[in-house]
Short mmCIF file of C-alpha atoms in Angstrom, two decimals:
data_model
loop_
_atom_site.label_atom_id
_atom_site.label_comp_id
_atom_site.label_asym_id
_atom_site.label_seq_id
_atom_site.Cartn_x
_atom_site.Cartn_y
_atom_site.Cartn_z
CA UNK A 150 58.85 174.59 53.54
CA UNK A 151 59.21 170.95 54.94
CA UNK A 152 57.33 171.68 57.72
CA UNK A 153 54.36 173.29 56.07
CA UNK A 154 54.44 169.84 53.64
CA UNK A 155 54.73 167.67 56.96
CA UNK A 156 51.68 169.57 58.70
CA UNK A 157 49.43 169.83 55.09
CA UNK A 158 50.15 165.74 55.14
CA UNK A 159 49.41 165.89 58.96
CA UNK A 160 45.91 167.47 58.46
CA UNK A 161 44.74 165.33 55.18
CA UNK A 162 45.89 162.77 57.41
CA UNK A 163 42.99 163.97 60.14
CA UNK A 164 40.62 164.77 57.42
CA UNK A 165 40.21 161.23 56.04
CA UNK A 166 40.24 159.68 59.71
CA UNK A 167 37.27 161.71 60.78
CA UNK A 168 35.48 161.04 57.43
CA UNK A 169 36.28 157.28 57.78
CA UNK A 170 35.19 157.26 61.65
CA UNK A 171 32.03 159.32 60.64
CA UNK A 172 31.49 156.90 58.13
CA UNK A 173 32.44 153.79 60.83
CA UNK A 174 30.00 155.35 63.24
CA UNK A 175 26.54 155.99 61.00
CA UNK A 176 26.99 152.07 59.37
CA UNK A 177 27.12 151.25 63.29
CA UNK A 178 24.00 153.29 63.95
CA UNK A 179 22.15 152.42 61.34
CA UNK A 180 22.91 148.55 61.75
CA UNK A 181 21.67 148.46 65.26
CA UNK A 182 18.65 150.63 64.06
CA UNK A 183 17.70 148.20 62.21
CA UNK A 184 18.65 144.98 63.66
CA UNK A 185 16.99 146.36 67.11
CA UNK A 186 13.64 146.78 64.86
CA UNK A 187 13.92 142.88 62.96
CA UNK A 188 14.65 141.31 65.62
CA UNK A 189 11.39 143.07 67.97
CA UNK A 190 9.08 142.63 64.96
CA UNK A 191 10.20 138.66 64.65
CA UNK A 192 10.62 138.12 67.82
CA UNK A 193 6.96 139.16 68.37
CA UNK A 194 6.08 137.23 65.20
CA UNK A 195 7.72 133.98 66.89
CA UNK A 196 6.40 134.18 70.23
CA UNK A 197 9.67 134.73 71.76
CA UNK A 198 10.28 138.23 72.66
CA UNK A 199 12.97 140.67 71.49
CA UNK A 200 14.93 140.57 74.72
CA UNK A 201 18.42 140.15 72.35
CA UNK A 202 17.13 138.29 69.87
CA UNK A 203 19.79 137.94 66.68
CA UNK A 204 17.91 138.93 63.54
CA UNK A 205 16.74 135.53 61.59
CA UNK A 206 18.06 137.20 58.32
CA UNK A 207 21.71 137.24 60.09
CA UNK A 208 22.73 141.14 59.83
CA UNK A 209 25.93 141.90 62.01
CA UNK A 210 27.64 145.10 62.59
CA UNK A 211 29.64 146.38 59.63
CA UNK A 212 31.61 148.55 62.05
CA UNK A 213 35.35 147.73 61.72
CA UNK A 214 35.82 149.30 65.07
CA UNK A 215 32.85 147.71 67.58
#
């Protein structure tokens, strides 16, 4: 019976780490997504080129991992 509780805490354990890395990963993704495009469309817009140009309206990564 203890062991069943341990692994059942075990796996809810896993469960929420995926969802949070899942999570982690697509706020990643869609941060660079669109920093990537701000920074080529004002880049272009100032002349300078978007060869890693930090967005003028300051977004950063909201990963807690990268």
């Amino acid at each position: 019976m203890r062991f069943a509780l341990l692994l059942l805490v075990f796996f809810i354990f896993l469960y929420f780490l995926f969802i949070f890395l899942m999570l982690d990963f697509f706020f990643f993704l869609f941060c660079t997504v669109s920093c990537s495009y701000e920074s080529l469309v004002f880049g272009f817009k100032s002349g300078v080129g978007a060869s890693g140009v930090q967005s003028p309206l300051g977004h950063k990564s909201t990963s807690l991992l990268a």
